[in-house]
C-alpha cells in the first residue's frame, strides 16, 4: 500500500496560477489521446492531472514529461471538463524553474511585478558605477562614437564575470534537476550515452520538429523558430562583440559580419515576437494563460532589439540622445543575459536537459 501525502498549498497555488479547476478532471484521458507529442507508454498529461489533483509536488516538478509539452493548447481545447491541462503543465514548468534555479531567490524575485524597479535598477547602478569610475563622465561632442563615452573594456570584463557566475548557477541547477529526473523516472537498461542523447535533443530543438506536430496552433512553429534563431544569433553576436574589443576598433562598420548577423537577428526576433504578442491578444484561449513571467520575457527582448536598432540609427548623428539610448540598450542586454536562467528564458535550459534525459532513457 502506498501512502499519498497531498501538499494542499501546492494544489491551491497550482489552481490559482493555471486558473484550472483541478478537481474537475475525471481522468477520461482525452488530453493524452489528443496530444501528438505524448508517448504511447505512460502518456502525458492525464497522469500529471491526477498527480496535480493529489498535490504530488515533488513528483511533478521533477517530471520530464512536463518539458515534452510544447504548449500548443490542443488538450485544453478538447478537455470535456474545461480543466486546461495545457495551462497546468505551463504553470508546472514555471514552478520547476522556481524550485531548481540556483540561487533560488532570484527566480522568485524576478517573477514578481512589484520587484520590477529593483530588477531594472541593479544593472543601471552597476553600469553607471563602471562608467563613473572609468571616464570623466562627460558626453563627448562631435561625431557619435560610443566608445568615447562607454569604457567597453571594463564593461565587458564585468559582464563576463557576471556571465560566468550565471553559468555556475546553471550548472548547479541542472545537476539537481537531473538527479530528480532520475528519481522520478528511473532509467531502464539503456545503450544510449548521455552526450549522444544531448546531441539528439539539441538537433530536435534546432529543427523544431515537435512544434510542427501541433495543428491547432501552428503559427507557433514559425514564430518560435524566428525568435529562437534570432536570439541564438544575438547571443553569438554579443559574445563576438565582446571579443572584438581586442581585435577591432569601435565602432564596427555597418558591413562588419557581426553587424550584419546582428541586424538579421533583429529582424527575425522582431517578426517572431510580434506574431507571438499579437496572437496572445487575438486568441487568448489558444495562447494559454499569459503571466507576468511570460510578458516580461517578451517585452524585455522586444525592447532590447528596438533599442539595438535605435543605437545603430543614432550613430548616423541624427539624434543628440544617442548615448542615452546606448545606455538603455546596455541595461537591457545585461538584464536579458544575466537574468536569463531565472526568467522564462530558463525554459531553454530545462527543456534541453529533460529532452536529453528522455533520449537517454529511451522514452518514446
Ligand atoms: S484533464 Fe480533461 S481531458 Fe484530461 S483526463 Fe482530465 S478531464 Fe479528461
Ligand atoms: S498543450 Fe499540446 S503539447 Fe502540451 S500536453 Fe497539451 S496537447 Fe500536448
Short mmCIF file of C-alpha atoms and ligand atoms in Angstrom, two decimals:
data_model
loop_
_atom_site.label_atom_id
_atom_site.label_comp_id
_atom_site.label_asym_id
_atom_site.label_seq_id
_atom_site.Cartn_x
_atom_site.Cartn_y
_atom_site.Cartn_z
CA UNK A 1 0.00 0.00 0.00
CA UNK A 2 1.31 3.44 -0.87
CA UNK A 3 0.56 6.38 1.37
CA UNK A 4 -0.16 9.59 -0.54
CA UNK A 5 0.66 12.80 1.25
CA UNK A 6 -1.01 15.66 -0.63
CA UNK A 7 0.58 19.09 -0.47
CA UNK A 8 -2.54 21.24 -0.09
CA UNK A 9 -0.69 24.55 -0.53
CA UNK A 10 0.76 23.25 -3.78
CA UNK A 11 -2.71 22.29 -5.09
CA UNK A 12 -4.06 25.73 -4.23
CA UNK A 13 -1.11 27.52 -5.81
CA UNK A 14 -1.24 25.43 -8.97
CA UNK A 15 -5.00 26.00 -9.33
CA UNK A 16 -4.53 29.73 -8.84
CA UNK A 17 -1.56 30.06 -11.23
CA UNK A 18 -3.07 27.95 -14.01
CA UNK A 19 -6.68 29.03 -13.49
CA UNK A 20 -7.58 25.33 -13.78
CA UNK A 21 -10.30 23.62 -11.69
CA UNK A 22 -8.03 20.63 -10.97
CA UNK A 23 -10.61 18.61 -9.04
CA UNK A 24 -12.94 18.52 -12.03
CA UNK A 25 -10.64 16.24 -14.00
CA UNK A 26 -12.49 12.95 -14.47
CA UNK A 27 -9.43 11.12 -15.85
CA UNK A 28 -11.12 10.42 -19.18
CA UNK A 29 -7.74 10.53 -20.95
CA UNK A 30 -8.92 12.71 -23.86
CA UNK A 31 -5.97 15.05 -23.29
CA UNK A 32 -3.43 12.24 -23.65
CA UNK A 33 -5.17 10.89 -26.75
CA UNK A 34 -5.31 14.30 -28.42
CA UNK A 35 -1.69 15.23 -27.63
CA UNK A 36 0.51 14.48 -30.63
CA UNK A 37 3.68 14.71 -28.57
CA UNK A 38 2.68 12.25 -25.88
CA UNK A 39 4.44 8.84 -25.99
CA UNK A 40 2.36 5.65 -26.11
CA UNK A 41 3.80 4.29 -22.93
CA UNK A 42 2.84 6.23 -19.82
CA UNK A 43 1.41 9.18 -21.79
CA UNK A 44 1.00 12.72 -20.50
CA UNK A 45 -0.84 14.90 -19.45
CA UNK A 46 -3.57 12.66 -17.95
CA UNK A 47 -1.27 11.23 -15.30
CA UNK A 48 0.07 14.71 -14.44
CA UNK A 49 -3.53 15.86 -13.94
CA UNK A 50 -4.23 13.23 -11.30
CA UNK A 51 -0.88 13.93 -9.59
CA UNK A 52 -1.79 17.62 -9.62
CA UNK A 53 -5.16 16.91 -8.03
CA UNK A 54 -3.39 14.84 -5.37
CA UNK A 55 -0.79 17.53 -4.73
CA UNK A 56 2.26 15.38 -5.54
CA UNK A 57 4.58 18.34 -5.79
CA UNK A 58 7.98 16.61 -5.95
CA UNK A 59 6.80 14.07 -8.49
CA UNK A 60 5.53 16.84 -10.76
CA UNK A 61 8.40 19.30 -10.50
CA UNK A 62 10.94 16.63 -11.42
CA UNK A 63 8.75 15.04 -14.10
CA UNK A 64 10.50 15.05 -17.50
CA UNK A 65 7.14 14.87 -19.30
CA UNK A 66 6.10 18.41 -18.38
CA UNK A 67 9.01 19.52 -20.62
CA UNK A 68 7.93 17.38 -23.55
CA UNK A 69 4.79 19.52 -23.83
CA UNK A 70 5.17 22.45 -26.25
CA UNK A 71 2.07 24.27 -25.02
CA UNK A 72 0.06 24.03 -28.22
CA UNK A 73 -3.19 24.06 -26.23
CA UNK A 74 -4.84 21.16 -28.13
CA UNK A 75 -5.55 19.25 -24.91
CA UNK A 76 -7.09 22.35 -23.31
CA UNK A 77 -9.35 22.85 -26.34
CA UNK A 78 -10.66 19.29 -26.23
CA UNK A 79 -10.87 18.68 -22.47
CA UNK A 80 -14.58 17.95 -21.82
CA UNK A 81 -14.38 19.38 -18.29
CA UNK A 82 -12.55 22.63 -19.05
CA UNK A 83 -9.65 21.66 -16.78
CA UNK A 84 -7.00 23.30 -19.02
CA UNK A 85 -4.27 20.62 -18.87
CA UNK A 86 -2.02 22.69 -21.21
CA UNK A 87 -2.10 25.62 -18.76
CA UNK A 88 -1.49 23.28 -15.82
CA UNK A 89 1.69 21.95 -17.47
CA UNK A 90 2.79 25.50 -18.26
CA UNK A 91 2.38 26.54 -14.60
CA UNK A 92 4.23 23.41 -13.52
CA UNK A 93 7.17 24.34 -15.73
CA UNK A 94 7.24 27.77 -14.08
CA UNK A 95 7.18 26.14 -10.63
CA UNK A 96 10.01 23.90 -11.79
CA UNK A 97 12.21 26.95 -12.56
CA UNK A 98 11.45 28.32 -9.13
CA UNK A 99 12.30 25.02 -7.50
CA UNK A 100 15.57 24.20 -9.28
CA UNK A 101 17.14 27.56 -10.10
CA UNK A 102 20.16 28.47 -8.03
CA UNK A 103 20.21 30.90 -6.28
CA UNK A 104 16.53 30.16 -5.80
CA UNK A 105 15.52 33.58 -4.51
CA UNK A 106 16.45 35.20 -7.86
CA UNK A 107 13.71 33.46 -9.87
CA UNK A 108 11.16 34.20 -7.20
CA UNK A 109 12.36 37.83 -7.04
CA UNK A 110 12.26 38.26 -10.82
CA UNK A 111 8.83 36.69 -11.14
CA UNK A 112 7.11 39.38 -9.04
CA UNK A 113 5.89 42.53 -10.75
CA UNK A 114 6.45 44.66 -7.63
CA UNK A 115 10.21 43.92 -7.88
CA UNK A 116 10.50 45.24 -11.43
CA UNK A 117 12.00 48.63 -10.40
CA UNK A 118 14.80 46.83 -8.49
CA UNK A 119 15.31 44.39 -11.36
CA UNK A 120 15.96 47.33 -13.68
CA UNK A 121 17.81 49.37 -11.10
CA UNK A 122 20.53 46.77 -10.36
CA UNK A 123 22.14 46.78 -13.87
CA UNK A 124 21.65 50.56 -14.07
CA UNK A 125 23.69 51.04 -10.88
CA UNK A 126 26.43 48.62 -11.96
CA UNK A 127 26.83 50.15 -15.43
CA UNK A 128 26.59 53.70 -14.10
CA UNK A 129 29.29 52.98 -11.49
CA UNK A 130 31.64 51.47 -14.07
CA UNK A 131 31.23 54.48 -16.37
CA UNK A 132 31.58 56.93 -13.50
CA UNK A 133 34.88 55.47 -12.28
CA UNK A 134 36.38 54.78 -15.71
CA UNK A 135 35.70 58.02 -17.58
CA UNK A 136 35.40 61.74 -16.93
CA UNK A 137 31.64 61.27 -17.24
CA UNK A 138 31.20 63.91 -19.95
CA UNK A 139 29.10 63.17 -23.01
CA UNK A 140 31.51 63.90 -25.88
CA UNK A 141 30.66 66.39 -28.56
CA UNK A 142 31.20 65.83 -32.28
CA UNK A 143 30.72 62.66 -34.26
CA UNK A 144 28.90 59.90 -32.39
CA UNK A 145 31.34 57.27 -31.20
CA UNK A 146 30.03 55.20 -28.30
CA UNK A 147 33.48 54.10 -27.19
CA UNK A 148 34.36 57.74 -26.41
CA UNK A 149 31.93 57.62 -23.51
CA UNK A 150 31.45 53.91 -22.68
CA UNK A 151 34.54 52.09 -21.31
CA UNK A 152 33.94 48.91 -23.30
CA UNK A 153 36.85 47.00 -21.82
CA UNK A 154 35.75 47.49 -18.22
CA UNK A 155 32.10 46.88 -19.11
CA UNK A 156 32.94 43.70 -20.98
CA UNK A 157 35.12 42.33 -18.18
CA UNK A 158 32.43 42.93 -15.53
CA UNK A 159 29.78 41.49 -17.84
CA UNK A 160 31.91 38.38 -18.46
CA UNK A 161 32.41 37.83 -14.71
CA UNK A 162 28.65 38.02 -14.15
CA UNK A 163 28.03 35.63 -17.04
CA UNK A 164 30.50 33.16 -15.51
CA UNK A 165 28.66 33.33 -12.17
CA UNK A 166 25.40 32.74 -14.04
CA UNK A 167 26.93 29.67 -15.69
CA UNK A 168 27.91 28.29 -12.28
CA UNK A 169 24.28 28.76 -11.15
CA UNK A 170 23.03 26.98 -14.29
CA UNK A 171 25.37 24.01 -13.72
CA UNK A 172 24.23 23.55 -10.11
CA UNK A 173 20.55 23.82 -11.17
CA UNK A 174 20.95 21.22 -13.92
CA UNK A 175 22.67 18.80 -11.55
CA UNK A 176 19.86 18.93 -9.04
CA UNK A 177 17.21 18.75 -11.79
CA UNK A 178 18.90 15.71 -13.38
CA UNK A 179 19.01 13.93 -10.01
CA UNK A 180 15.26 14.36 -9.61
CA UNK A 181 14.54 13.29 -13.19
CA UNK A 182 16.35 10.04 -12.40
CA UNK A 183 14.42 9.61 -9.19
CA UNK A 184 11.03 10.23 -10.80
CA UNK A 185 11.56 8.23 -13.98
CA UNK A 186 14.38 5.79 -13.22
CA UNK A 187 16.38 4.70 -16.29
CA UNK A 188 15.84 1.18 -17.54
CA UNK A 189 18.69 -0.58 -19.25
CA UNK A 190 19.84 1.79 -21.93
CA UNK A 191 22.53 1.65 -24.55
CA UNK A 192 22.40 5.41 -25.05
CA UNK A 193 25.21 7.63 -23.94
CA UNK A 194 24.47 10.99 -22.33
CA UNK A 195 26.46 13.01 -24.86
CA UNK A 196 24.78 11.28 -27.80
CA UNK A 197 21.38 11.89 -26.18
CA UNK A 198 22.27 15.55 -25.72
CA UNK A 199 23.23 15.92 -29.40
CA UNK A 200 19.99 14.23 -30.47
CA UNK A 201 17.92 16.51 -28.16
CA UNK A 202 19.80 19.54 -29.43
CA UNK A 203 19.15 18.61 -33.07
CA UNK A 204 15.47 18.12 -32.28
CA UNK A 205 15.32 21.60 -30.78
CA UNK A 206 17.17 23.11 -33.74
CA UNK A 207 14.71 21.56 -36.19
CA UNK A 208 11.64 22.49 -34.10
CA UNK A 209 10.00 19.36 -35.44
CA UNK A 210 7.83 18.85 -32.35
CA UNK A 211 6.28 22.28 -32.84
CA UNK A 212 5.20 21.28 -36.33
CA UNK A 213 3.16 18.39 -34.97
CA UNK A 214 0.54 20.57 -33.27
CA UNK A 215 -2.02 21.65 -35.88
CA UNK A 216 -4.35 23.74 -33.75
CA UNK A 217 -1.73 26.36 -33.06
CA UNK A 218 0.71 26.01 -35.95
CA UNK A 219 1.67 29.73 -36.12
CA UNK A 220 3.79 28.97 -33.04
CA UNK A 221 6.17 26.90 -35.13
CA UNK A 222 7.27 29.80 -37.35
CA UNK A 223 7.11 32.43 -34.60
CA UNK A 224 9.15 30.33 -32.17
CA UNK A 225 11.62 29.41 -34.89
CA UNK A 226 12.25 33.09 -35.69
CA UNK A 227 12.63 34.04 -32.02
CA UNK A 228 14.83 31.03 -31.29
CA UNK A 229 17.29 31.57 -34.16
CA UNK A 230 17.20 35.35 -33.72
CA UNK A 231 18.04 35.02 -30.03
CA UNK A 232 20.79 32.44 -30.51
CA UNK A 233 22.37 34.62 -33.20
CA UNK A 234 22.20 37.64 -30.88
CA UNK A 235 23.94 35.64 -28.13
CA UNK A 236 26.78 34.84 -30.55
CA UNK A 237 26.86 38.43 -31.78
CA UNK A 238 27.15 39.71 -28.18
CA UNK A 239 29.93 37.22 -27.49
CA UNK A 240 31.87 38.22 -30.62
CA UNK A 241 31.21 41.90 -29.95
CA UNK A 242 32.88 41.45 -26.54
CA UNK A 243 35.86 39.70 -28.14
CA UNK A 244 36.03 42.22 -30.96
CA UNK A 245 37.24 44.85 -28.47
CA UNK A 246 40.56 43.01 -28.65
CA UNK A 247 40.77 42.94 -32.45
CA UNK A 248 38.73 45.78 -33.96
CA UNK A 249 38.31 49.47 -33.40
CA UNK A 250 34.89 50.63 -32.23
CA UNK A 251 32.56 51.49 -33.86
CA UNK A 252 32.26 48.41 -36.07
CA UNK A 253 31.48 49.16 -39.68
CA UNK A 254 27.92 48.58 -40.92
CA UNK A 255 29.36 45.92 -43.23
CA UNK A 256 31.19 44.04 -40.50
CA UNK A 257 29.84 40.43 -40.46
CA UNK A 258 28.98 40.83 -36.74
CA UNK A 259 26.81 43.84 -37.58
CA UNK A 260 25.11 42.08 -40.48
CA UNK A 261 24.37 39.00 -38.33
CA UNK A 262 23.02 41.27 -35.57
CA UNK A 263 20.69 43.08 -37.98
CA UNK A 264 19.34 39.84 -39.45
CA UNK A 265 18.79 38.50 -35.93
CA UNK A 266 16.92 41.71 -35.03
CA UNK A 267 14.54 41.33 -38.00
CA UNK A 268 13.92 37.67 -37.17
CA UNK A 269 13.30 38.42 -33.48
CA UNK A 270 11.01 41.39 -34.07
CA UNK A 271 8.88 39.45 -36.55
CA UNK A 272 8.62 36.35 -34.34
CA UNK A 273 7.89 38.34 -31.18
CA UNK A 274 5.28 40.49 -32.92
CA UNK A 275 3.41 37.35 -34.03
CA UNK A 276 3.59 35.90 -30.52
CA UNK A 277 2.34 39.10 -28.87
CA UNK A 278 -0.46 39.64 -31.42
CA UNK A 279 -1.67 36.06 -31.04
CA UNK A 280 -1.75 36.43 -27.29
CA UNK A 281 -4.15 39.36 -27.73
CA UNK A 282 -6.19 37.93 -30.59
CA UNK A 283 -6.76 34.41 -29.27
CA UNK A 284 -6.20 34.40 -25.55
CA UNK A 285 -7.70 30.95 -25.07
CA UNK A 286 -5.46 29.24 -27.59
CA UNK A 287 -2.34 31.10 -26.49
CA UNK A 288 -2.90 29.84 -22.92
CA UNK A 289 -2.54 31.61 -19.64
CA UNK A 290 -0.22 34.65 -20.04
CA UNK A 291 1.50 35.58 -16.83
CA UNK A 292 3.82 38.42 -15.83
CA UNK A 293 6.65 35.89 -16.24
CA UNK A 294 5.71 35.47 -19.95
CA UNK A 295 5.21 39.17 -20.59
CA UNK A 296 8.47 40.33 -19.04
CA UNK A 297 10.26 37.81 -21.28
CA UNK A 298 8.56 39.07 -24.43
CA UNK A 299 8.75 42.78 -23.59
CA UNK A 300 12.37 42.86 -22.41
CA UNK A 301 13.65 41.16 -25.54
CA UNK A 302 11.44 43.36 -27.73
CA UNK A 303 12.86 46.49 -26.12
CA UNK A 304 16.37 45.07 -26.36
CA UNK A 305 16.04 44.66 -30.13
CA UNK A 306 14.34 48.02 -30.66
CA UNK A 307 16.96 49.92 -28.66
CA UNK A 308 19.66 47.99 -30.58
CA UNK A 309 18.21 49.24 -33.86
CA UNK A 310 17.91 52.79 -32.49
CA UNK A 311 21.54 52.71 -31.30
CA UNK A 312 22.60 51.85 -34.81
CA UNK A 313 20.49 54.57 -36.43
CA UNK A 314 21.59 57.13 -33.84
CA UNK A 315 25.18 56.54 -34.88
CA UNK A 316 24.41 58.41 -38.07
CA UNK A 317 24.48 61.59 -35.98
CA UNK A 318 20.81 62.28 -36.22
CA UNK A 319 19.94 62.30 -32.52
CA UNK A 320 21.55 64.07 -29.66
CA UNK A 321 20.29 61.30 -27.36
CA UNK A 322 22.43 58.60 -29.00
CA UNK A 323 24.50 57.99 -25.83
CA UNK A 324 21.38 57.81 -23.65
CA UNK A 325 19.81 55.24 -25.96
CA UNK A 326 23.02 53.23 -25.88
CA UNK A 327 22.91 53.27 -22.07
CA UNK A 328 19.32 51.93 -22.08
CA UNK A 329 20.36 49.27 -24.60
CA UNK A 330 23.28 48.17 -22.42
CA UNK A 331 21.00 47.88 -19.39
CA UNK A 332 18.64 45.68 -21.40
CA UNK A 333 21.49 43.48 -22.66
CA UNK A 334 22.64 42.94 -19.09
CA UNK A 335 19.10 42.30 -17.88
CA UNK A 336 18.31 39.76 -20.57
CA UNK A 337 21.57 37.82 -20.46
CA UNK A 338 22.45 37.86 -16.79
CA UNK A 339 18.92 37.13 -15.58
CA UNK A 340 18.48 34.55 -18.36
CA UNK A 341 18.24 31.32 -16.31
CA UNK A 342 15.90 32.99 -13.81
CA UNK A 343 13.32 34.17 -16.33
CA UNK A 344 11.25 32.43 -18.97
CA UNK A 345 14.45 32.08 -21.00
CA UNK A 346 15.34 29.39 -18.48
CA UNK A 347 12.97 27.06 -20.30
CA UNK A 348 15.71 26.52 -22.90
CA UNK A 349 17.98 25.06 -20.22
CA UNK A 350 15.38 22.86 -18.52
CA UNK A 351 13.80 21.68 -21.76
CA UNK A 352 17.08 20.56 -23.26
CA UNK A 353 18.02 18.79 -20.02
CA UNK A 354 14.67 16.97 -19.84
CA UNK A 355 14.79 16.08 -23.56
CA UNK A 356 18.33 14.76 -23.15
CA UNK A 357 17.17 12.66 -20.23
CA UNK A 358 14.19 11.31 -22.21
CA UNK A 359 16.51 10.35 -25.09
CA UNK A 360 18.92 8.80 -22.61
CA UNK A 361 16.25 6.54 -21.05
CA UNK A 362 14.72 5.85 -24.48
CA UNK A 363 11.38 7.46 -23.67
CA UNK A 364 9.39 7.45 -26.89
S1 LIG B 1 -7.73 16.97 -17.98
FE1 LIG B 1 -9.66 16.90 -19.11
S2 LIG B 1 -9.22 15.61 -20.86
FE2 LIG B 1 -7.57 15.25 -19.41
S3 LIG B 1 -8.22 13.50 -18.23
FE3 LIG B 1 -8.90 15.30 -17.13
S4 LIG B 1 -10.98 15.66 -17.81
FE4 LIG B 1 -10.06 14.27 -19.29
S1 LIG B 2 -0.51 21.61 -24.63
FE1 LIG B 2 -0.21 20.45 -26.55
S2 LIG B 2 1.79 19.50 -26.28
FE2 LIG B 2 1.13 20.15 -24.27
S3 LIG B 2 0.12 18.36 -23.39
FE3 LIG B 2 -1.45 19.61 -24.35
S4 LIG B 2 -1.69 18.77 -26.39
FE4 LIG B 2 0.26 18.03 -25.59
#
